[in-house]
Amino acid sequence: MTDSEEIKRRRTFAIISHPDAGKTTLTEKLLLYGGAIHLAGSVKARKTSRYAVSDWMEIEKQRGISVTSSVLQFDYNGCRINILDTPGHADFSEDTYRTLMAVDSAVMVIDVAKGVEAQTKKLFKVCSDRGIPIFTFVNKIDHFGKNPFDLMADIEDVLGIRSCPMNWPIGVNGDYTGIYDREKKLCHLFVKDNAHGVKKLEVISGRIDDPEIVSHLSEEVLSSLKDDLELLEEAGDPFDKDKVSKGELTPLFFGSAMTNFGVQTFLEKYLELAPPPEERETLEGHIAPEDPAFSAFVFKIQANMDPKHHDRIAFLRICSGIFEKGASVLHRQSGKMLRLSQPQQFLATERQTVEKAYPGDIIGIFDTGELGVGDTVCEKKSPVTFIDFPVFPPELFARLSPESSMKRKQFLNGVSQLAQEGAIQIYKQPYIMESFIIGAVGQLQFEVMKYRLEKEYNVTVNVEPISYTCARWTEGDVPPEELIGLDNAMVVYDRRERPVYLLPNAWQAGWLEERNKDVVFLQSPPLGVTRLEGN
Ligand code: G4P
């Protein structure tokens, strides 16, 4: 296979959803098709294996939520698939955000009974801001659900995107018995066995006028299906690849991940329609995946993935060139050369050393503390720089200190590693060495920080909330002595040594801005590359 064919067969995507919509179940079903895991496919099996597969951290087991993203790779129908799992909890939107910077498309899972939910809305916005194609999988159609036209209206009203149903649920009043494939003009029915409310997965397929299909459907269901299909033909949006690729239209699929109904057809169609790696922007201009010079950026750092080894892994998304094991690359931010000697790839249940990887692939490399989230690695002879990731404005602040001063070393080590991971925002106060100020989008981030410092660095910490709710950066990093009206502000410095002004509320922030009209205030750190050294 040529390099260009290798690139074109890559599909790198994330699955996004509100918690409980079925993202984990769908991910596992997709893995099953790729032969990446061998499960019976039942929910029970999934339950016992799910943590082993995609949830690494102990805290996730305890709380039953997914707080970290994982990466899984498998082959299907000639495609090389990289799925970047995203955490479902609202407090981890920042981690999710970064993951979404590394994908070429996204699958949005919606619960048929609930429609678009709060978290789906947030995640969708991130995807649509990036203009990446979004495919929608309406899950749980084995269950009672909403009318599909209402779901389409919901998607349009809440998310502002039109949808184009690729298949259509068969059934009335939310009681579904199968799906109709609009392209192939085939009905697929699942046969219900109502004993204990369980639905057996016995699929019958055929044309709408096939006597076997007709025999399974009531007159009401058949006529409603025919009416719906007619209406979709006349008034629905036709499939338009161009609009899909710009993120203006979402192909809509109905199915049930748990009963494995409609998942395979979804996967196949998705792979056909989803884009391979495309051009990316850098400070030096566009780079295409086919460009021969290697480039990649760090979208995630995770310390202690293997608690036995205290390792730290930086996840890189390859954007151009071919990566070969052992290559020496330039770390753009420090100007140092790095030898990527033990690159890892993540194959569902295990890590493997990778010999060669292509644009679209994700590799994990052991990092000694050099790399930060958003950093670029590239070839020395053709340096490029990916722009920093946007940071969510923090809304909660606390003072973080070790319970015992004897543990100061571990404390500093843990805090600096977790800060580099981007797990939380960490600020220093001038002249205060014993504690840090931490900023988060949600309370859970504080809890995870506390837990991880205890578990991974063996330091018990105090997290005392402080009563600030807004942070302001300034364009050009204006120092405090040049500002007036800082009486109610706390001055701290972020990990790139930029001054940050913490204020009790939005009103006070507005007042500060009012009094310093010549200064441009920012709610999150300015974008750009502030850490280039030695180039
Ligand atoms: P998430 O990752 O988006 O949070 O959702 P997850 O896959 O964990 O699924 C949430 C719940 O929804 C699970 O039930 C799962 O079994 C169920 N589910 C997923 N897909 C379907 C489907 O197609 N039909 C139906 N009826 N249910 C589905 P749970 O009871 O919360 O967890 P578990 O005890 O099954 O693990």
Coordinates of C-alpha atoms and ligand atoms in Angstrom, one line a residue:
M1 CA 0.0 0.0 0.0
T2 CA 1.4 3.5 -0.8
D3 CA 1.7 6.1 1.9
S4 CA -1.1 8.1 0.3
E5 CA -3.4 5.1 0.4
E6 CA -2.4 4.5 4.1
I7 CA -3.4 8.1 4.9
K8 CA -6.7 7.9 2.9
R9 CA -7.8 4.8 4.8
R10 CA -7.5 6.5 8.2
R11 CA -10.6 7.5 10.1
T12 CA -9.9 9.3 13.3
F13 CA -13.0 10.2 15.3
A14 CA -14.5 10.7 18.8
I15 CA -17.8 9.6 20.1
I16 CA -19.6 12.3 22.1
S17 CA -22.7 12.1 24.2
H18 CA -24.5 13.1 27.3
P19 CA -23.7 10.5 30.1
D20 CA -25.8 7.4 29.7
A21 CA -26.8 7.9 26.1
G22 CA -24.8 4.8 25.2
K23 CA -21.4 6.0 24.1
T24 CA -19.5 3.2 26.0
T25 CA -21.8 0.6 24.6
L26 CA -21.5 1.8 21.1
T27 CA -17.7 2.1 21.3
E28 CA -17.5 -1.5 22.5
K29 CA -19.8 -2.7 19.7
L30 CA -17.6 -1.0 17.1
L31 CA -14.6 -2.6 18.7
L32 CA -16.2 -6.0 18.4
Y33 CA -16.6 -5.5 14.6
G34 CA -13.0 -4.7 14.4
G35 CA -12.1 -7.8 16.3
A36 CA -10.4 -5.7 18.8
I37 CA -12.1 -7.3 21.7
H38 CA -13.8 -10.6 22.0
L39 CA -16.9 -10.3 24.1
A40 CA -20.2 -12.1 24.0
G41 CA -21.7 -8.7 23.3
S42 CA -24.0 -8.7 26.3
V43 CA -24.3 -5.8 28.6
K44 CA -23.1 -7.9 31.5
A45 CA -19.9 -8.8 29.8
R46 CA -19.5 -5.2 28.9
K47 CA -19.9 -4.1 32.5
T48 CA -17.2 -6.3 33.8
S49 CA -14.8 -5.5 31.0
R50 CA -15.6 -1.8 30.4
Y51 CA -13.1 -0.5 32.8
A52 CA -10.4 -2.7 31.5
V53 CA -11.0 -1.5 28.0
S54 CA -11.6 2.2 28.0
D55 CA -11.5 3.5 31.5
W56 CA -8.1 3.6 33.0
M57 CA -8.3 5.4 36.2
E58 CA -9.3 4.0 39.5
I59 CA -11.5 7.0 40.2
E60 CA -13.6 6.1 37.3
K61 CA -14.3 2.7 38.7
Q62 CA -15.3 4.1 42.0
R63 CA -17.6 6.8 40.6
G64 CA -18.7 5.0 37.5
I65 CA -18.0 7.9 35.3
S66 CA -15.5 8.4 32.6
V67 CA -13.0 11.2 33.5
T68 CA -10.3 10.5 31.1
S69 CA -10.1 9.9 27.4
S70 CA -8.6 6.8 25.9
V71 CA -7.6 5.9 22.4
L72 CA -8.4 2.7 20.6
Q73 CA -7.3 1.5 17.2
F74 CA -8.7 -1.2 14.9
D75 CA -9.2 -2.2 11.3
Y76 CA -12.5 -2.7 9.5
N77 CA -13.4 -3.0 5.8
G78 CA -9.9 -1.8 4.8
C79 CA -10.1 1.3 7.0
R80 CA -7.7 1.9 9.9
I81 CA -9.9 3.3 12.7
N82 CA -8.7 5.5 15.6
I83 CA -11.5 6.1 18.2
L84 CA -10.7 8.7 20.7
D85 CA -13.0 8.1 23.7
T86 CA -14.1 11.2 25.5
P87 CA -15.2 11.6 29.1
G88 CA -18.9 12.1 29.5
H89 CA -19.0 14.2 32.6
A90 CA -19.7 17.9 32.3
D91 CA -16.7 18.9 34.4
F92 CA -14.3 17.4 32.0
S93 CA -15.2 19.5 29.0
E94 CA -11.7 20.8 28.7
D95 CA -10.2 17.4 28.4
T96 CA -12.9 16.5 25.8
Y97 CA -12.2 19.8 24.0
R98 CA -8.6 18.9 23.5
T99 CA -9.5 15.4 22.3
L100 CA -11.8 17.0 19.8
M101 CA -8.9 19.0 18.4
A102 CA -7.3 15.7 17.4
V103 CA -10.1 14.2 15.4
D104 CA -11.3 14.5 11.9
S105 CA -15.0 13.8 12.6
A106 CA -17.3 13.0 15.5
V107 CA -20.2 10.7 16.2
M108 CA -22.9 12.2 18.4
V109 CA -24.9 9.6 20.4
I110 CA -28.4 10.7 21.4
D111 CA -30.8 8.7 23.5
V112 CA -34.0 8.2 21.5
A113 CA -36.2 8.9 24.6
K114 CA -34.3 12.0 25.8
G115 CA -33.3 13.8 22.6
V116 CA -30.6 16.4 22.7
E117 CA -29.3 16.8 26.3
A118 CA -27.2 19.5 28.0
Q119 CA -23.8 17.9 27.6
T120 CA -24.5 16.9 24.0
K121 CA -25.1 20.6 23.3
K122 CA -21.8 21.7 24.8
L123 CA -19.8 19.0 23.0
F124 CA -21.6 19.7 19.7
K125 CA -20.7 23.3 19.9
V126 CA -17.0 22.4 20.2
C127 CA -17.3 20.3 17.1
S128 CA -19.2 22.8 15.1
D129 CA -16.8 25.6 16.1
R130 CA -14.1 23.5 14.5
G131 CA -16.3 22.8 11.5
I132 CA -15.8 19.1 11.7
P133 CA -18.4 16.7 10.3
I134 CA -20.8 15.3 12.8
F135 CA -22.7 12.0 12.4
T136 CA -25.6 11.3 14.7
F137 CA -26.5 7.9 16.1
V138 CA -29.9 7.9 17.8
N139 CA -29.6 5.1 20.3
K140 CA -31.9 2.8 22.3
I141 CA -34.6 2.3 19.7
D142 CA -35.3 -1.1 21.2
H143 CA -36.8 1.1 23.9
F144 CA -39.8 3.4 23.8
G145 CA -38.7 6.7 22.4
K146 CA -39.6 10.1 20.8
N147 CA -41.1 10.6 17.4
P148 CA -38.2 10.7 14.9
F149 CA -39.5 14.0 13.3
D150 CA -39.6 15.5 16.8
L151 CA -36.0 14.4 17.3
M152 CA -35.0 16.0 14.0
A153 CA -36.7 19.2 15.1
D154 CA -34.9 19.0 18.4
I155 CA -31.5 18.6 16.7
E156 CA -32.3 21.6 14.5
D157 CA -33.7 23.8 17.2
V158 CA -31.2 23.1 19.9
L159 CA -28.1 22.5 17.9
G160 CA -28.9 24.6 14.8
I161 CA -28.0 21.8 12.3
R162 CA -30.2 20.1 9.8
S163 CA -30.2 16.4 9.7
C164 CA -30.5 13.9 6.9
P165 CA -31.9 10.5 8.0
M166 CA -29.9 7.6 6.4
N167 CA -32.4 5.2 8.0
W168 CA -35.7 5.5 9.7
P169 CA -37.2 3.7 12.7
I170 CA -40.2 1.5 12.0
G171 CA -43.0 1.7 14.5
V172 CA -45.5 4.2 15.8
N173 CA -45.8 6.3 19.0
G174 CA -42.2 5.6 19.9
D175 CA -42.7 1.8 19.9
Y176 CA -40.1 0.7 17.4
T177 CA -39.6 -2.7 15.8
G178 CA -36.8 -2.0 13.3
I179 CA -35.2 0.4 10.8
Y180 CA -35.7 1.1 7.2
D181 CA -32.5 1.6 5.2
R182 CA -33.3 4.5 2.8
E183 CA -30.4 3.9 0.4
K184 CA -30.8 0.2 0.0
K185 CA -34.6 0.4 0.4
L186 CA -34.6 -2.4 2.9
C187 CA -36.5 -3.0 6.1
H188 CA -34.6 -4.6 9.0
L189 CA -36.9 -5.8 11.8
F190 CA -35.9 -7.1 15.2
V191 CA -38.2 -9.7 16.6
K192 CA -39.4 -9.0 20.1
D193 CA -39.7 -11.6 22.7
N194 CA -41.5 -9.9 25.5
A195 CA -40.6 -12.4 28.2
H196 CA -39.1 -10.2 31.0
G197 CA -39.2 -7.3 28.5
V198 CA -36.1 -8.7 26.7
K199 CA -35.9 -8.2 23.0
K200 CA -34.2 -10.9 21.1
L201 CA -31.9 -10.0 18.3
E202 CA -33.4 -11.8 15.4
V203 CA -33.2 -9.7 12.4
I204 CA -35.5 -10.1 9.3
S205 CA -34.6 -8.1 6.3
G206 CA -36.6 -7.4 3.1
R207 CA -38.3 -4.9 0.9
I208 CA -41.2 -3.0 2.3
D209 CA -43.7 -5.1 0.2
D210 CA -42.0 -8.4 1.0
P211 CA -44.7 -10.7 2.3
E212 CA -42.5 -11.7 5.3
I213 CA -42.0 -8.1 6.2
V214 CA -45.6 -7.3 5.8
S215 CA -46.6 -10.2 7.9
H216 CA -44.6 -8.8 10.8
L217 CA -45.9 -5.2 10.6
S218 CA -49.4 -4.0 11.5
E219 CA -51.3 -2.0 8.9
E220 CA -50.9 1.1 11.0
V221 CA -47.1 0.7 11.2
L222 CA -46.8 0.0 7.5
S223 CA -48.9 3.0 6.4
S224 CA -47.1 5.3 8.9
L225 CA -43.7 4.1 7.6
K226 CA -44.8 4.7 4.0
D227 CA -46.1 8.2 4.8
D228 CA -43.0 9.1 6.7
L229 CA -40.7 7.9 3.9
E230 CA -42.7 9.9 1.3
L231 CA -42.5 13.0 3.5
L232 CA -38.8 12.6 3.9
E233 CA -38.3 12.2 0.1
E234 CA -40.4 15.4 -0.5
A235 CA -39.5 17.6 2.3
G236 CA -36.4 16.2 3.9
D237 CA -32.8 17.5 3.3
P238 CA -31.1 15.3 0.7
F239 CA -27.7 13.9 1.6
D240 CA -25.1 16.4 0.6
K241 CA -21.5 15.4 1.1
D242 CA -20.2 19.0 0.9
K243 CA -22.6 20.2 3.6
V244 CA -21.7 17.2 5.8
S245 CA -18.0 17.9 5.5
K246 CA -18.5 21.5 6.5
G247 CA -20.5 20.5 9.5
E248 CA -23.7 22.0 8.2
L249 CA -25.7 18.8 7.8
T250 CA -25.6 15.7 10.0
P251 CA -26.3 12.2 8.7
L252 CA -28.8 10.6 11.1
F253 CA -28.8 6.9 11.9
F254 CA -31.2 5.1 14.2
G255 CA -30.2 1.9 16.1
S256 CA -29.6 0.2 19.3
A257 CA -26.0 -0.3 20.6
M258 CA -27.0 -2.7 23.3
T259 CA -28.8 -5.1 21.1
N260 CA -26.4 -4.5 18.3
F261 CA -29.1 -3.4 16.0
G262 CA -28.2 -1.1 13.1
V263 CA -24.6 -0.7 14.4
Q264 CA -22.9 -2.5 11.6
T265 CA -24.7 -0.7 8.9
F266 CA -24.0 2.5 10.7
L267 CA -20.3 1.7 10.9
E268 CA -20.0 0.8 7.3
K269 CA -21.8 3.9 6.1
Y270 CA -19.9 6.1 8.5
L271 CA -16.5 4.8 7.2
E272 CA -17.6 5.4 3.7
L273 CA -18.7 9.0 4.4
A274 CA -16.3 10.2 7.1
P275 CA -13.3 12.1 6.0
P276 CA -9.7 10.9 6.1
P277 CA -7.1 13.2 7.7
E278 CA -7.1 16.7 6.1
E279 CA -5.1 19.8 6.0
R280 CA -4.3 21.5 9.3
E281 CA -3.4 25.0 10.2
T282 CA 0.0 26.1 11.7
L283 CA 1.5 29.4 12.4
E284 CA 3.7 28.8 9.3
G285 CA 0.7 28.0 7.0
H286 CA -1.3 25.0 6.0
I287 CA 0.2 21.5 6.1
A288 CA -1.3 18.6 4.2
P289 CA -1.2 15.0 5.6
E290 CA 0.8 14.1 2.4
D291 CA 3.6 16.6 3.2
P292 CA 6.7 14.5 3.7
A293 CA 7.9 16.3 6.8
F294 CA 6.7 14.8 10.0
S295 CA 4.6 16.9 12.3
A296 CA 2.3 16.2 15.3
F297 CA 0.9 17.9 18.3
V298 CA 0.3 16.8 21.9
F299 CA -3.4 16.8 22.7
K300 CA -3.3 15.0 26.0
I301 CA -0.8 14.0 28.7
Q302 CA -1.6 11.4 31.2
A303 CA 0.6 10.6 34.1
N304 CA 0.6 7.3 35.9
M305 CA -1.5 5.4 33.4
D306 CA 0.3 2.4 34.7
P307 CA 0.5 3.0 38.4
K308 CA 3.2 0.4 38.8
H309 CA 5.6 2.3 36.7
H310 CA 4.7 5.9 37.4
D311 CA 5.0 6.6 33.7
R312 CA 3.8 9.7 31.9
I313 CA 2.4 9.4 28.4
A314 CA 2.0 12.2 25.9
F315 CA -0.6 11.5 23.2
L316 CA 0.4 12.8 19.8
R317 CA -1.8 13.3 16.8
I318 CA 0.2 12.9 13.7
C319 CA -0.7 15.6 11.1
S320 CA 1.9 15.1 8.3
G321 CA 4.7 12.8 7.3
I322 CA 5.4 9.3 8.3
F323 CA 6.5 8.5 11.8
E324 CA 9.1 5.8 12.3
K325 CA 10.2 4.3 15.6
G326 CA 13.3 5.8 17.0
A327 CA 13.1 9.0 14.9
S328 CA 14.5 12.2 16.4
V329 CA 12.2 15.1 16.3
L330 CA 12.3 18.7 17.3
H331 CA 10.2 19.7 20.3
R332 CA 9.2 23.1 19.0
Q333 CA 8.4 24.7 22.4
S334 CA 11.8 23.9 24.0
G335 CA 13.9 23.8 20.9
K336 CA 15.3 20.5 22.1
M337 CA 15.6 17.3 20.0
L338 CA 13.6 14.3 21.3
R339 CA 14.2 10.7 20.4
L340 CA 10.8 8.9 20.1
S341 CA 12.2 5.5 21.1
Q342 CA 9.3 3.7 22.6
P343 CA 6.2 4.9 20.8
Q344 CA 3.0 3.2 21.9
Q345 CA -0.2 2.4 20.1
F346 CA -3.4 1.5 22.0
L347 CA -5.2 -1.5 20.8
A348 CA -8.2 -1.8 23.0
T349 CA -6.9 -3.9 25.8
E350 CA -3.2 -3.5 25.3
R351 CA -0.5 -1.2 24.4
Q352 CA 1.9 -2.1 21.6
T353 CA 5.1 -0.6 20.4
V354 CA 4.5 1.0 17.0
E355 CA 7.1 0.8 14.3
K356 CA 5.4 3.1 11.8
A357 CA 2.5 5.5 12.0
Y358 CA 0.7 7.8 9.6
P359 CA -1.2 11.1 9.7
G360 CA -4.5 10.5 11.5
D361 CA -2.8 8.0 13.9
I362 CA -2.4 8.6 17.6
I363 CA 0.8 7.5 19.3
G364 CA 1.7 7.7 22.9
I365 CA 5.2 8.5 23.9
F366 CA 6.9 8.3 27.3
D367 CA 7.6 11.8 28.4
T368 CA 10.0 12.9 31.0
G369 CA 8.2 16.1 31.8
E370 CA 9.3 18.1 28.8
L371 CA 6.1 18.1 26.8
G372 CA 2.9 20.1 27.5
V373 CA -0.6 19.9 26.1
G374 CA -0.8 21.8 22.8
D375 CA 3.0 21.5 22.0
T376 CA 4.3 20.6 18.6
V377 CA 6.9 18.1 17.6
C378 CA 8.2 18.2 14.0
E379 CA 11.3 17.7 11.8
K380 CA 14.1 20.1 12.5
K381 CA 14.5 21.0 8.8
S382 CA 10.9 22.1 8.4
P383 CA 9.6 23.5 11.7
V384 CA 6.0 24.2 12.1
T385 CA 4.0 25.3 15.1
F386 CA 0.4 24.3 16.0
I387 CA -1.5 27.0 17.8
D388 CA -2.2 26.6 21.5
F389 CA -5.5 25.1 22.4
P390 CA -8.2 27.4 23.8
V391 CA -8.6 27.1 27.5
F392 CA -12.1 27.2 29.2
P393 CA -12.5 30.1 31.5
P394 CA -12.3 28.7 35.1
E395 CA -15.2 29.5 37.4
L396 CA -14.2 27.9 40.7
F397 CA -11.0 28.6 42.6
A398 CA -9.4 27.0 45.6
R399 CA -6.1 27.1 47.6
L400 CA -4.2 23.8 47.4
S401 CA -1.6 22.9 50.0
P402 CA -0.1 19.7 51.3
E403 CA -1.3 18.6 54.7
S404 CA 2.2 17.9 55.9
S405 CA 5.1 20.1 55.0
M406 CA 7.3 16.9 55.0
K407 CA 5.6 16.0 51.7
R408 CA 6.5 19.2 49.9
K409 CA 8.7 17.6 47.3
Q410 CA 6.1 15.1 46.3
F411 CA 3.5 17.8 46.4
L412 CA 5.4 20.1 44.0
N413 CA 6.2 17.2 41.7
G414 CA 2.6 16.0 41.6
V415 CA 1.2 19.5 41.1
S416 CA 3.6 20.4 38.3
Q417 CA 2.9 17.1 36.5
L418 CA -0.8 17.4 36.7
A419 CA -0.6 21.0 35.6
Q420 CA 1.3 20.0 32.5
E421 CA -1.3 17.4 31.8
G422 CA -3.8 20.2 31.7
A423 CA -5.9 18.4 34.3
I424 CA -6.6 21.6 36.1
Q425 CA -5.3 25.2 36.0
I426 CA -2.6 26.0 38.5
Y427 CA -1.5 29.5 39.5
K428 CA 1.3 30.8 41.7
Q429 CA 0.9 33.6 44.1
P430 CA 4.0 35.9 44.3
Y431 CA 6.2 35.0 47.4
I432 CA 4.0 32.1 48.4
M433 CA 5.7 28.8 48.1
E434 CA 3.7 26.5 50.3
S435 CA 0.5 26.5 48.3
F436 CA -1.0 27.1 44.9
I437 CA -4.3 28.5 43.6
I438 CA -6.2 26.1 41.4
G439 CA -8.9 27.0 38.9
A440 CA -11.5 24.6 37.5
V441 CA -14.6 24.6 35.4
G442 CA -16.4 22.1 37.7
Q443 CA -16.1 20.9 41.3
L444 CA -15.3 17.3 40.2
Q445 CA -11.9 18.5 38.8
F446 CA -10.9 19.5 42.4
E447 CA -11.9 16.1 43.7
V448 CA -10.0 14.3 41.0
M449 CA -6.9 16.4 41.7
K450 CA -7.1 15.7 45.4
Y451 CA -7.6 12.0 44.7
R452 CA -4.8 11.7 42.2
L453 CA -2.3 13.6 44.4
E454 CA -3.1 11.1 47.2
K455 CA -3.1 8.0 45.0
E456 CA -0.4 8.7 42.5
Y457 CA 2.0 11.0 44.5
N458 CA 1.2 9.9 48.1
V459 CA 0.4 13.4 49.3
T460 CA -2.7 14.3 51.2
V461 CA -3.8 17.8 50.3
N462 CA -6.2 20.5 51.6
V463 CA -8.4 22.1 49.0
E464 CA -9.9 25.2 50.5
P465 CA -12.4 27.1 48.2
I466 CA -11.7 30.8 47.8
S467 CA -14.4 33.2 46.9
Y468 CA -13.4 34.2 43.4
T469 CA -15.4 33.3 40.4
C470 CA -13.8 35.1 37.4
A471 CA -10.3 35.2 36.0
R472 CA -9.0 37.8 33.6
W473 CA -5.8 37.7 31.5
T474 CA -4.6 40.8 29.6
E475 CA -3.4 41.3 26.1
G476 CA 0.3 41.8 26.3
D477 CA 0.5 40.5 29.8
V478 CA 0.0 43.8 31.5
P479 CA 1.7 43.6 35.0
P480 CA -0.3 44.5 38.2
E481 CA 1.6 47.7 38.8
E482 CA 0.2 49.2 35.5
L483 CA -3.4 48.5 36.5
I484 CA -5.7 50.5 38.8
G485 CA -8.5 49.2 41.0
L486 CA -7.0 45.9 42.0
D487 CA -8.3 46.2 45.6
N488 CA -10.7 43.3 45.3
A489 CA -8.5 41.2 43.0
M490 CA -6.0 38.5 43.7
V491 CA -3.0 38.6 41.5
V492 CA -1.6 35.2 40.5
Y493 CA 0.6 33.8 37.7
D494 CA -0.3 31.0 35.3
R495 CA 2.1 28.2 34.3
R496 CA 3.4 30.4 31.5
E497 CA 4.1 33.2 33.9
R498 CA 1.4 35.4 32.7
P499 CA -0.4 37.6 35.3
V500 CA -4.0 36.5 36.0
Y501 CA -6.4 38.7 37.9
L502 CA -9.0 36.8 40.0
L503 CA -12.1 38.6 40.9
P504 CA -15.0 37.8 43.2
N505 CA -17.7 38.2 40.6
A506 CA -18.5 39.4 37.0
W507 CA -19.5 42.8 38.3
Q508 CA -16.1 43.5 39.9
A509 CA -14.4 42.2 36.7
G510 CA -16.5 44.7 34.7
W511 CA -15.5 47.5 37.1
L512 CA -11.8 46.6 36.7
E513 CA -12.2 46.7 32.9
E514 CA -14.0 50.0 33.2
R515 CA -11.2 51.6 35.2
N516 CA -8.5 50.4 32.8
K517 CA -10.0 51.2 29.5
D518 CA -6.7 51.0 27.6
V519 CA -6.1 47.4 28.6
V520 CA -7.7 44.5 26.7
F521 CA -9.0 41.9 29.2
L522 CA -9.5 38.3 28.3
Q523 CA -11.6 35.6 30.0
S524 CA -9.2 32.9 29.1
P525 CA -5.5 32.9 28.3
P526 CA -4.6 34.4 24.9
L527 CA -4.1 32.0 22.1
G528 CA -0.8 31.7 20.4
V529 CA 2.5 30.2 21.2
T530 CA 4.2 31.7 24.2
R531 CA 6.7 29.0 25.0
L532 CA 9.0 29.0 22.0
E533 CA 12.5 28.9 23.1
G534 CA 15.8 28.5 21.4
N535 CA 14.5 28.4 17.8
Ligands
G4P1 P1 -22.4 6.3 28.3 O1 -21.1 5.7 28.0 O2 -22.9 7.3 27.2 O3 -22.5 7.0 29.6 O4 -23.5 5.2 28.3 P2 -23.4 3.6 28.5 O5 -22.9 3.0 27.2 O6 -22.7 3.3 29.7 O7 -24.9 3.2 28.6 C1 -25.7 3.7 29.6 C2 -26.9 2.8 29.9 O8 -27.7 2.6 28.7 C3 -26.4 1.4 30.2 O9 -27.3 0.8 31.1 C4 -26.5 0.6 28.9 O10 -26.7 -0.7 29.0 C5 -27.8 1.3 28.3 N1 -27.8 1.2 26.9 C6 -26.9 1.4 26.0 N2 -27.3 1.2 24.7 C7 -28.6 0.8 24.8 C8 -29.6 0.4 23.9 O11 -29.4 0.4 22.7 N3 -30.8 0.1 24.4 C9 -31.1 0.1 25.7 N4 -32.3 -0.3 26.1 N5 -30.1 0.4 26.6 C10 -28.9 0.8 26.2 P3 -27.0 0.8 32.7 O12 -28.1 0.0 33.3 O13 -26.9 2.2 33.1 O14 -25.6 0.2 32.9 P4 -25.2 -1.3 32.8 O15 -25.7 -1.8 34.1 O16 -25.9 -1.9 31.6 O17 -23.7 -1.2 32.6

